[in-house]
XYZ file of C-alpha atoms in Angstrom:
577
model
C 0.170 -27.248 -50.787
C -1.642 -29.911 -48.135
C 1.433 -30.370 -47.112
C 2.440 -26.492 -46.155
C -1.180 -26.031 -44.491
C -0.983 -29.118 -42.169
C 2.598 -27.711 -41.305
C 0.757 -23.893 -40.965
C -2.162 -25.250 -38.963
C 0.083 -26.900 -36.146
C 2.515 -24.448 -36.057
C -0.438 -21.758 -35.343
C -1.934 -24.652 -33.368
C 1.894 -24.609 -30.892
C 1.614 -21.104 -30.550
C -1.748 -20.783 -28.880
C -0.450 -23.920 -26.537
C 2.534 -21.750 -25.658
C 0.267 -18.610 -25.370
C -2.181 -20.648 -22.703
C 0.586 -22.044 -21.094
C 2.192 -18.595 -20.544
C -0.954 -17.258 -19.248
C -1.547 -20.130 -17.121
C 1.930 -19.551 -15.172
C 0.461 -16.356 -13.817
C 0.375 -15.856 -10.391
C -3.300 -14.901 -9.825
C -3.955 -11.813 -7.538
C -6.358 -11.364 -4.169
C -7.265 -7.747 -3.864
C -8.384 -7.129 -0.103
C -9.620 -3.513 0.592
C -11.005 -2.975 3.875
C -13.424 0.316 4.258
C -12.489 2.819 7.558
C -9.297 0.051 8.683
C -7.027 1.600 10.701
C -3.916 0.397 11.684
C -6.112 -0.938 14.809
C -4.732 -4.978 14.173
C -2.855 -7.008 17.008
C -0.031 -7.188 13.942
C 0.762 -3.608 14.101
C 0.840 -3.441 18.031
C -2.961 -2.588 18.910
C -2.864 -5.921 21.667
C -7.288 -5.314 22.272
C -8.005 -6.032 19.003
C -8.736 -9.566 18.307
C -7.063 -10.006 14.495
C -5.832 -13.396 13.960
C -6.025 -14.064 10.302
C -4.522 -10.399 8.937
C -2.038 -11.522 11.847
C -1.636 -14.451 9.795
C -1.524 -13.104 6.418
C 1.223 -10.473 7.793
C 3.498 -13.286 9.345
C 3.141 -14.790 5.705
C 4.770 -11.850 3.918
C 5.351 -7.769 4.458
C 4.069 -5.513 6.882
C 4.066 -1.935 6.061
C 3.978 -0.088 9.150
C 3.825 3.468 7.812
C 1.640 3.260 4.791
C -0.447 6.502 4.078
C -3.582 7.195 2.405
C -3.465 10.382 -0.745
C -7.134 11.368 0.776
C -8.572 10.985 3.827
C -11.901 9.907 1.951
C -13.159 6.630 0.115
C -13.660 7.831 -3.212
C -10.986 9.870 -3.534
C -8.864 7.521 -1.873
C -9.693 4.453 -4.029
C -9.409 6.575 -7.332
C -6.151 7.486 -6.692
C -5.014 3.956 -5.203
C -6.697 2.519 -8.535
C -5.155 4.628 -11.500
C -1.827 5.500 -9.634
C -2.284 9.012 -9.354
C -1.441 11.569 -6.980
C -4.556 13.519 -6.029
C -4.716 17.096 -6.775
C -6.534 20.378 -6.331
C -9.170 19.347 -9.296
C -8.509 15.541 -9.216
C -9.511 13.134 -6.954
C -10.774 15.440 -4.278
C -14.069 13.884 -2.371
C -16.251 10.891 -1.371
C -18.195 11.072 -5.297
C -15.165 10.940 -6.868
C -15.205 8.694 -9.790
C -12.321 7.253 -12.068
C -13.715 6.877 -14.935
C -15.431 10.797 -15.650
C -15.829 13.842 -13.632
C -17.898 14.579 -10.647
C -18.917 17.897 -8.591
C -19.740 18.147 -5.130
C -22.440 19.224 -3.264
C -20.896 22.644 -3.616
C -20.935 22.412 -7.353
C -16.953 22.052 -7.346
C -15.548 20.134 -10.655
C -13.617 16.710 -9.671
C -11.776 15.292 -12.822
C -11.214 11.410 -12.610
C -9.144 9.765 -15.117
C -10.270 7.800 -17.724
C -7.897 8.457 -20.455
C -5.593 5.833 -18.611
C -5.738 2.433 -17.435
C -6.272 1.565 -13.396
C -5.448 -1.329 -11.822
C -8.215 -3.890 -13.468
C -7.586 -2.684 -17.022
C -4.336 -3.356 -17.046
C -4.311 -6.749 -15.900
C -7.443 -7.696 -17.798
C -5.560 -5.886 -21.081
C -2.831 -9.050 -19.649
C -4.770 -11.290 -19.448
C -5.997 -11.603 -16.171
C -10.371 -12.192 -15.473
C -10.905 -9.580 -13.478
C -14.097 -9.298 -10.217
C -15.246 -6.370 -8.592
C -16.543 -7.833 -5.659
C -18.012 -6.001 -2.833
C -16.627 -2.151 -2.526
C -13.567 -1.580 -4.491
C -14.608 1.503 -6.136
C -17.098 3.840 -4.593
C -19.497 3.132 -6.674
C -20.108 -0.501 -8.714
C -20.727 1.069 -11.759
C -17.202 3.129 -11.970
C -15.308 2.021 -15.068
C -17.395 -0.813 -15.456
C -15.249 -2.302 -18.412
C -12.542 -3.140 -16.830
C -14.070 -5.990 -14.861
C -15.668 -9.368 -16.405
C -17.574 -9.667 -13.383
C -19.212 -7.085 -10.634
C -21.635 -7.634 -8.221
C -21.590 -5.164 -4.514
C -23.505 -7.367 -3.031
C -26.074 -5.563 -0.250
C -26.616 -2.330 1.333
C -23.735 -1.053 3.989
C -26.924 -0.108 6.264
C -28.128 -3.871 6.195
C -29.936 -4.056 9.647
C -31.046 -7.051 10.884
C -32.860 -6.942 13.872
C -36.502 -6.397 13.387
C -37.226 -3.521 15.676
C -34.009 -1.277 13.354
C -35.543 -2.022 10.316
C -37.319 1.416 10.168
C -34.606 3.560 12.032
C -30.869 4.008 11.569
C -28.932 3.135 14.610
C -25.211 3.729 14.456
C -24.781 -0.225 15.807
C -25.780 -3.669 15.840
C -25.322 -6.972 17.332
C -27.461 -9.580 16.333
C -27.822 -13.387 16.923
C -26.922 -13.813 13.224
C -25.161 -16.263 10.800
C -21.876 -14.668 9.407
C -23.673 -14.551 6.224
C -26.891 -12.880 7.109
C -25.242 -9.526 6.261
C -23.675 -8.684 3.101
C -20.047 -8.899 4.357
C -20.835 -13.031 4.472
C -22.434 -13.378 1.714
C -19.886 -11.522 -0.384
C -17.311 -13.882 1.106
C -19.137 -17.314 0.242
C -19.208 -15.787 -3.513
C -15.745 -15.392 -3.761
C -14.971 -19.191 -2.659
C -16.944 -19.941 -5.385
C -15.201 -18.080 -7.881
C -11.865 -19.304 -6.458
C -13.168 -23.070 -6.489
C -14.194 -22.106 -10.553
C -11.024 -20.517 -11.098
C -8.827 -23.635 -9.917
C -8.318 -25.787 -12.828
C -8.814 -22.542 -15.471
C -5.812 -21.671 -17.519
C -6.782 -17.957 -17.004
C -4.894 -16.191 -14.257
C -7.480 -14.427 -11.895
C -7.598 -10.905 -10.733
C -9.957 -11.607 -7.226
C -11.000 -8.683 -5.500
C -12.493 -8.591 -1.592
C -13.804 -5.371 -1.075
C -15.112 -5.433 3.096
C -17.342 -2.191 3.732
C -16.589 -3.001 7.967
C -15.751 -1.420 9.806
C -17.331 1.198 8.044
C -20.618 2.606 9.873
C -22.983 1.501 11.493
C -20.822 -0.952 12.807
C -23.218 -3.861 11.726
C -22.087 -7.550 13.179
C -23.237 -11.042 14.446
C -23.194 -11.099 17.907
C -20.765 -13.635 18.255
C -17.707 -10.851 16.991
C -19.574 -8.240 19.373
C -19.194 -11.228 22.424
C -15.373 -11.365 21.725
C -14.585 -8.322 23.679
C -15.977 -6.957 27.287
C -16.309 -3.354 26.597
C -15.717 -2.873 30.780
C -11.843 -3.729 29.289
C -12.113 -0.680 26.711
C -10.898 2.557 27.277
C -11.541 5.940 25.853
C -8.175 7.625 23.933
C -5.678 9.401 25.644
C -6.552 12.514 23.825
C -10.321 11.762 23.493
C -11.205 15.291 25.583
C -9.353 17.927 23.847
C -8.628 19.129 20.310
C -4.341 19.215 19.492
C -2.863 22.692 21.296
C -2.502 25.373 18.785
C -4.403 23.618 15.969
C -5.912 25.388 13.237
C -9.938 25.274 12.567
C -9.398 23.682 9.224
C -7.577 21.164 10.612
C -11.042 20.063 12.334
C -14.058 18.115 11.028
C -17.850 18.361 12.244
C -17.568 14.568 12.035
C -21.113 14.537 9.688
C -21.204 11.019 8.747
C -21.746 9.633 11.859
C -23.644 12.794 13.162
C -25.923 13.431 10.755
C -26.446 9.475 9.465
C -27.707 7.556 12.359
C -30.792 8.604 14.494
C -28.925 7.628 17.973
C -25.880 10.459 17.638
C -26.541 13.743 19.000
C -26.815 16.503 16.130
C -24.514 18.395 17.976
C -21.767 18.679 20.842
C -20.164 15.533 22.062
C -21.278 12.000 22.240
C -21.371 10.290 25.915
C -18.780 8.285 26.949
C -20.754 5.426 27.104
C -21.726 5.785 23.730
C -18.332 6.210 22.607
C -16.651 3.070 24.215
C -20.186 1.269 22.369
C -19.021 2.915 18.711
C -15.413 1.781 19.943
C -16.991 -1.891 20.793
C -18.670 -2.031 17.549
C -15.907 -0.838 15.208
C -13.588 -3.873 17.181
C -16.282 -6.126 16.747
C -16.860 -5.268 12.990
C -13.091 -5.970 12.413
C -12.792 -9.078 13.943
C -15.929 -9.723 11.773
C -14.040 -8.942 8.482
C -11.324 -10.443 10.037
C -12.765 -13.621 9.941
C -13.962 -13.305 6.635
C -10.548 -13.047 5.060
C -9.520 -16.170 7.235
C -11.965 -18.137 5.239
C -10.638 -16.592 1.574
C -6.850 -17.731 3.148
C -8.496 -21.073 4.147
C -9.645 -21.748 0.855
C -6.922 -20.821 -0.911
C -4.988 -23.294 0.853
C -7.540 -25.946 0.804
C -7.340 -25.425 -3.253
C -3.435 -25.574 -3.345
C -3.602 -22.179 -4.535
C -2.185 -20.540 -1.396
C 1.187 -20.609 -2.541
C 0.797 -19.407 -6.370
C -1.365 -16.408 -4.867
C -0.138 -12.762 -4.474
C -2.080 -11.077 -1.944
C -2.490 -7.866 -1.397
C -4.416 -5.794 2.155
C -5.283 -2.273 2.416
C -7.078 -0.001 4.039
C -8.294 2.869 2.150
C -8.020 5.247 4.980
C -7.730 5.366 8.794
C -10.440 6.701 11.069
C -10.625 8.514 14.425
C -12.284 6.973 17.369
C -13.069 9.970 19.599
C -9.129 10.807 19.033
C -8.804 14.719 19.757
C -12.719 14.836 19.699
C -12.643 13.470 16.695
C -14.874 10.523 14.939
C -14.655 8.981 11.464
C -12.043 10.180 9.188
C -11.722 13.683 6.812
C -8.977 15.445 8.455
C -5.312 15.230 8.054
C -4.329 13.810 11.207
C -2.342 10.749 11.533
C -5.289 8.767 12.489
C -7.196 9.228 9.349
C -3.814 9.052 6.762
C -2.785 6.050 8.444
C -4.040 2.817 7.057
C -2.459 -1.181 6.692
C -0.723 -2.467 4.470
C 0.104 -6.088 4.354
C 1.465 -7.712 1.106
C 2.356 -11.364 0.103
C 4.328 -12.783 -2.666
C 5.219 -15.960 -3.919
C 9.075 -16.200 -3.534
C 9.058 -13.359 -1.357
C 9.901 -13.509 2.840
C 7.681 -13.944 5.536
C 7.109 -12.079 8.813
C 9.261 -9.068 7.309
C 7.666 -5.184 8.826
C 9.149 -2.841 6.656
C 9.413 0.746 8.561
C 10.522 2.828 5.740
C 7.441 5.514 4.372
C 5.136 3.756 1.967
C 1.802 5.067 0.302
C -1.053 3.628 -1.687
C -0.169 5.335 -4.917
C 2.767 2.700 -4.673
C 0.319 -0.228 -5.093
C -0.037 -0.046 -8.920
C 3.335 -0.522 -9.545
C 4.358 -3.394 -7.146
C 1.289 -5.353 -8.181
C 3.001 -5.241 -11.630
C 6.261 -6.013 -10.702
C 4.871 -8.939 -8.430
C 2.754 -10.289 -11.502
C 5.819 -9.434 -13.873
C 3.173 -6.968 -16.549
C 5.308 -4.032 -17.823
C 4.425 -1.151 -15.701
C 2.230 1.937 -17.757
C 4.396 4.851 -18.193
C 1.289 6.837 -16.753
C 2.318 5.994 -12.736
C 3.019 8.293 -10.078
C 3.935 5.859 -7.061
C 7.143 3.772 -6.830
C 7.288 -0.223 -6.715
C 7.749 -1.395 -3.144
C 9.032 -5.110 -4.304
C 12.784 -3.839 -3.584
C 10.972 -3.247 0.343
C 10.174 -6.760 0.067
C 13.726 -8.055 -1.032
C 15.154 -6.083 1.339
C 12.897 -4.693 4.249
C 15.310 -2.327 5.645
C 15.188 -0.595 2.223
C 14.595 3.147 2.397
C 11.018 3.305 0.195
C 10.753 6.947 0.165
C 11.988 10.149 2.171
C 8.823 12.207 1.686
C 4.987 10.820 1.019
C 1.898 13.532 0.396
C -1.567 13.757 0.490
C -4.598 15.797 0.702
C -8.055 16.750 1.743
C -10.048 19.579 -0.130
C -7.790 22.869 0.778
C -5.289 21.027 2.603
C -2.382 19.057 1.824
C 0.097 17.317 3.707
C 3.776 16.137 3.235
C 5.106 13.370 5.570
C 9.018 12.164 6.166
C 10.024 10.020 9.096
C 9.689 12.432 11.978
C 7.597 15.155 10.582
C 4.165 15.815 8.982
C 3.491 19.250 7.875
C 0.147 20.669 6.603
C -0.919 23.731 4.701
C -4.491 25.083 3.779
C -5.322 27.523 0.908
C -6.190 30.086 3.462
C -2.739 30.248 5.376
C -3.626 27.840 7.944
C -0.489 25.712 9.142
C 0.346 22.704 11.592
C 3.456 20.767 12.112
C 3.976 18.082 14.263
C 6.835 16.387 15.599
C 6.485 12.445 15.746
C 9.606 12.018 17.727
C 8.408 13.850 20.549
C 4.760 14.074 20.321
C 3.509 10.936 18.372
C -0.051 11.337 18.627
C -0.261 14.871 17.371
C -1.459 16.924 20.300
C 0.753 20.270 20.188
C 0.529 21.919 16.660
C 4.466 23.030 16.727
C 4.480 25.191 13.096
C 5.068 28.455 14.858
C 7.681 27.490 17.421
C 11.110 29.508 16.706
C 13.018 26.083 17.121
C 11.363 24.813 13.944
C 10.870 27.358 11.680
C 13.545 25.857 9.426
C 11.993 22.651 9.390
C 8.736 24.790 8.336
C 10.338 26.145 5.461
C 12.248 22.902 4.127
C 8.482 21.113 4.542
C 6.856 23.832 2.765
C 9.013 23.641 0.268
C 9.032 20.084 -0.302
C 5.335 20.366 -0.517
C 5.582 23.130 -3.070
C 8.058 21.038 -5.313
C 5.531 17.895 -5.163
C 2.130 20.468 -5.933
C 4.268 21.452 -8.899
C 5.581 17.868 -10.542
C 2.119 16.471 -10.071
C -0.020 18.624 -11.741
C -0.711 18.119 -15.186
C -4.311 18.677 -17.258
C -5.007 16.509 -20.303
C -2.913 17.735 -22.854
C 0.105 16.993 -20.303
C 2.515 13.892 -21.732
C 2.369 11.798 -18.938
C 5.403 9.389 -20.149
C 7.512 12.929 -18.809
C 6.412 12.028 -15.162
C 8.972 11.092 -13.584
C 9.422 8.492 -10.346
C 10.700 9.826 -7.551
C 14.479 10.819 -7.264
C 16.867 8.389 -6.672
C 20.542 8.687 -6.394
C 23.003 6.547 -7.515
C 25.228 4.413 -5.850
C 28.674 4.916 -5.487
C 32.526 3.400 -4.845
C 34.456 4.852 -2.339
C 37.139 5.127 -4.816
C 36.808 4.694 -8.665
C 40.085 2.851 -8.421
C 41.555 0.921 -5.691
C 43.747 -2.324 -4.849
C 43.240 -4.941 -1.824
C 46.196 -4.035 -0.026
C 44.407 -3.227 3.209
C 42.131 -5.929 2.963
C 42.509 -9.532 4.850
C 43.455 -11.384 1.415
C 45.746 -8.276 -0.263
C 47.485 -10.704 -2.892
C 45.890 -14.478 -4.381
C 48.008 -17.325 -4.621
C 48.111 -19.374 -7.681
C 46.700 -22.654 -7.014
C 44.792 -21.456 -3.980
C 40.934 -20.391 -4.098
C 41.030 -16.153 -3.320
C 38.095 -14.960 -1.829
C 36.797 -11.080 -1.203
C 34.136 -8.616 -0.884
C 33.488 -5.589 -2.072
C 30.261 -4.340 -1.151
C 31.650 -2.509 1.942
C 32.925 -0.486 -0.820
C 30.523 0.999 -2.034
C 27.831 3.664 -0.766
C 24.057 4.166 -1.814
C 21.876 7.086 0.155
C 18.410 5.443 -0.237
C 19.605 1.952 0.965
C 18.425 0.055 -2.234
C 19.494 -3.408 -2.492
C 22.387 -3.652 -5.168
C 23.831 -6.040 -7.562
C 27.277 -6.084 -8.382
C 29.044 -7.993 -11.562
C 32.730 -8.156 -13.082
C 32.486 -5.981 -16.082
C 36.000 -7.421 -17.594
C 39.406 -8.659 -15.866
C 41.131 -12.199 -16.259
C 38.697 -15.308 -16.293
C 39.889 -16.931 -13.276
C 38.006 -14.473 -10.758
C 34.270 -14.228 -11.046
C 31.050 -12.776 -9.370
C 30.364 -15.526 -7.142
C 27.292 -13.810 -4.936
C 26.208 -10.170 -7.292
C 24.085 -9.546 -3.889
C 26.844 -9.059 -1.401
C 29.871 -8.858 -3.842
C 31.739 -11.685 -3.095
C 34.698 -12.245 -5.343
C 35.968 -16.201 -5.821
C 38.490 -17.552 -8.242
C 41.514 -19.197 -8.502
C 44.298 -18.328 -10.407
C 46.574 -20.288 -12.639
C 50.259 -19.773 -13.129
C 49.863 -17.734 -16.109
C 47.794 -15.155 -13.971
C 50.845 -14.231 -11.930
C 51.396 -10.555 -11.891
C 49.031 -7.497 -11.380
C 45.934 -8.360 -12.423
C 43.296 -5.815 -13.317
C 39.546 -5.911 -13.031
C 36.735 -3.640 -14.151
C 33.434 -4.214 -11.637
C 29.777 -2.604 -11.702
C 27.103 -2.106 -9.558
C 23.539 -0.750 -9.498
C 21.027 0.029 -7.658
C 18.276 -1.292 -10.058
C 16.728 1.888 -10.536
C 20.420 4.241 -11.776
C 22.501 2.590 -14.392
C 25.567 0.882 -13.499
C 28.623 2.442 -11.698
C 31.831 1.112 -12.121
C 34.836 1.222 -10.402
C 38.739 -0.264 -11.224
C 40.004 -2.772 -8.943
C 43.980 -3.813 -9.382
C 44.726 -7.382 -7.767
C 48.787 -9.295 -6.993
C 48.802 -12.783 -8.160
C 51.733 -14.325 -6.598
């Protein structure tokens, strides 16, 4: 009986060594949101911005250039980012929005969130992760408070600290400050402490950075502000006049920055010299945040946990910078859908840009795929880790969002918008990238009207879903099948039609074979004589040599999928000689 506990006790004892050790091999996770980033980095092509370590981080893994927001606002934006929803017309639809109960606006307007699900920190702390809120990752610190082991926001966005602003509300500020005099420093310092903590735990980590720059006022030490000569800075090229043909609910009063800081006008335009100072002091606040995420990379490396790290940059929604009139974001222009997205991945390649559509409802599901967790059957958005294997991957053909009675559908060319009250814009990227003729009722694309509206319509329709809904039945998005030119075929017209016995045969097949979306495939010999095998299952390279008693016709029975279909097979008939 001693005998058989002693025997229990270290057999019980093995399994929680293999269960530490299992957790322990883990790649741990650094969540980087960035609040009001647009795509305004010297990595994505904006050269006056001065960006060097999300330059870095992008030429260490994948650059998303079109990556779109579901809501052009931060709580919305975030809530749907976080549970890996699609917004809709009662979900996820304003700045309050909350995950983890409903909300109503100042209107009195019922928001559901979604607790009856797990976002992003659940379901890695449910897998063991530790999980931080740190700085703004949800609107508001206290939203779904359980899912983190630690939270702390760390300061006031309005965090002034010149003397003589300490009793008004100026939209900017350059001081002769310490980075960590405002919050945005002293966030950063706490996370190198929790990453020097976390080095020698056994616990995988789940570390979040959530920057609130460039979000207003644009708040920095001087020394960001001195990095740029605003006599080099230039107003937009559409900065004087709202897009041609646009509807009025395609505009925004631009209230946060209006009716929030004492040195905007309460109405009409600002001047032009306070616009290139807004434009100074978002650049300057960038840079600031910028650098902070240099120092997380820094330490990372310093720890020798660079290269076990997945990390992960977003920005949870563009914003306009005098653009067609236009500040801040809350419209569904291109300027406030558009945000970065940078991701990188142990075993994963470096200084890829990935052009194909992407949105942030995809997060949820790569970070799962990167970290290897089973993904919830509750998701919406679509893994981009095959965009990372293969960069010239097609993602997506369509990506949606939307902002109170409007919604949006996006494909490579077009974007097409829709309110509740019949108001319409289209606009044709290909010929008018930054928006500024509203082209829905032009004859020459009323087609392309009615193939957008009812792509839209389709989308509004699989989405939506109230409690009672079984959310296993959502489906991901469509994806076809690969397929063989022919579903039998021989190598006569190829440059090796017969193999020789004795002599190594070589061959490819993947020129063979068809798939729409551009997935990356995997190919494998189903049956067929020993002698020839699957040498590469990437490209489908064929290698083998056959003996004597392989002379004759040989047939073989291959496969290949796209990862996503199941296999498709083809017959393949083969001369030894």
């Amino acid at each position: 009986m001693k005998k058989l506990f002693i025997t229990s006790s270290l057999s019980l004892f093995s399994f929680f060594i293999l269960c530490a050790q299992a957790e322990s091999t883990k790649p741990n996770i650094l969540f980087i949101a960035v609040d009001d980033l647009r795509p305004e980095l010297n990595c994505y092509g904006a050269e006056r911005s001065i960006s060097p370590n999300i330059d870095r981080l992008a030429a260490m893994g994948t650059l998303y250039e079109s990556a779109y927001v579901q809501v052009p606002v931060c709580g919305a934006s975030r809530a749907s980012l976080m549970s890996g929803l699609y917004p809709t017309e009662n979900r996820f639809t304003w700045f309050g929005t909350r995950f983890d109960k409903a909300t109503s606006n100042r209107y009195g307007k019922s928001c559901t969130g979604a607790p009856n699900i797990p976002d992003i920190p659940s379901w890695f702390k449910e897998n063991g992760y530790k999980t931080y809120s740190m700085g703004k990752i949800y609107h508001y610190a206290d939203d779904n408070t359980k899912a983190w082991d630690v939270i702390d926001r760390v300061g006031y966005f309005k965090a002034y600290q010149l003397p003589e602003n300490q009793s008004k509300s100026p939209a900017y500020e350059s001081a002769p400050v310490k980075y960590n005099a405002y919050p945005t420093g002293i966030m950063t310092d706490k996370i190198i402490q929790q990453m020097r903590a976390a080095k020698d735990s056994n616990q995988p980590h789940f570390f979040t950075a959530g920057f609130s720059k460039p979000h207003l006022p644009f708040v920095a030490p001087q020394k960001y502000w001195d990095l740029y000569n605003e006599e080099d800075l230039v107003l937009p090229s559409n900065y004087s006049f709202f897009p041609k043909n646009a509807p009025s609910s395609a505009n925004s009063t631009w209230g946060e920055l209006r009716n929030m800081y004492d040195d905007i006008p309460s109405e009409g335009p600002v001047s032009d010299e306070m616009a290139l100072k807004l434009i100074h002091g978002y650049l300057a606040c960038v840079s600031y945040t910028d650098d902070m995420i240099g120092m997380l990379l820094d330490e990372l490396e310093s720890l020798e946990m660079l290269d076990d790290t997945i990390i992960i940059l977003w920005g949870d929604h563009g914003f306009q910078l005098g653009d067609h009139t236009l500040w801040c974001k809350h419209t569904l222009f291109e300027t406030s859908m558009h945000a970065p997205l940078i991701i990188s991945a142990p075993g994963y390649g470096s200084g890829q840009r990935v052009n194909s559509l992407a949105e942030m409802v995809d997060i949820y599901p790569t970070l799962c795929e990167l970290a290897g967790l089973e993904l919830p059957p509750h998701l919406q958005g679509k893994s981009l880790v095959p965009t990372m294997k293969n960069p010239n991957a097609i993602n997506k053909k369509a990506i949606f969002g939307r902002y109170h009675a409007g919604e949006t559908v996006r494909t490579e060319r077009f974007q097409y918008s829709e309110w509740t009250n019949n108001d319409r814009m289209l606009y044709d990227h290909k010929r008018d990238p930054n928006e500024d003729i509203n082209v829905v009722d032009d004859p020459k694309y009323s087609k392309v009207v009615e193939a957008m509206a009812a792509v839209l319509k389709k989308h509004r329709e699989k989405i939506s879903y109230d409690e009672s809904t079984n959310l296993d039945a959502l489906d991901q998005p469509e994806n076809s099948a690969p397929s063989w030119n022919r579903s039998a075929f021989n190598q006569n017209q190829t440059r090796q039609p017969v193999a020789t016995v004795g002599v190594e045969y070589q061959s490819y097949v993947n020129w063979r074979v068809k798939d729409i979306e551009g997935d990356q495939l995997t190919y494998a010999k189903v049956s067929g004589p020993e002698w020839l095998t699957m040498g590469n299952a990437q490209y489908g390279r064929l290698i083998g040599t056959p003996k004597k008693s392989d002379r004759g016709t040989n047939v073989f029975v291959l496969s290949v999928t796209d990862g996503f279909n199941p296999p498709v097979i083809a017959e393949m008939t083969l001369e030894v000689e």
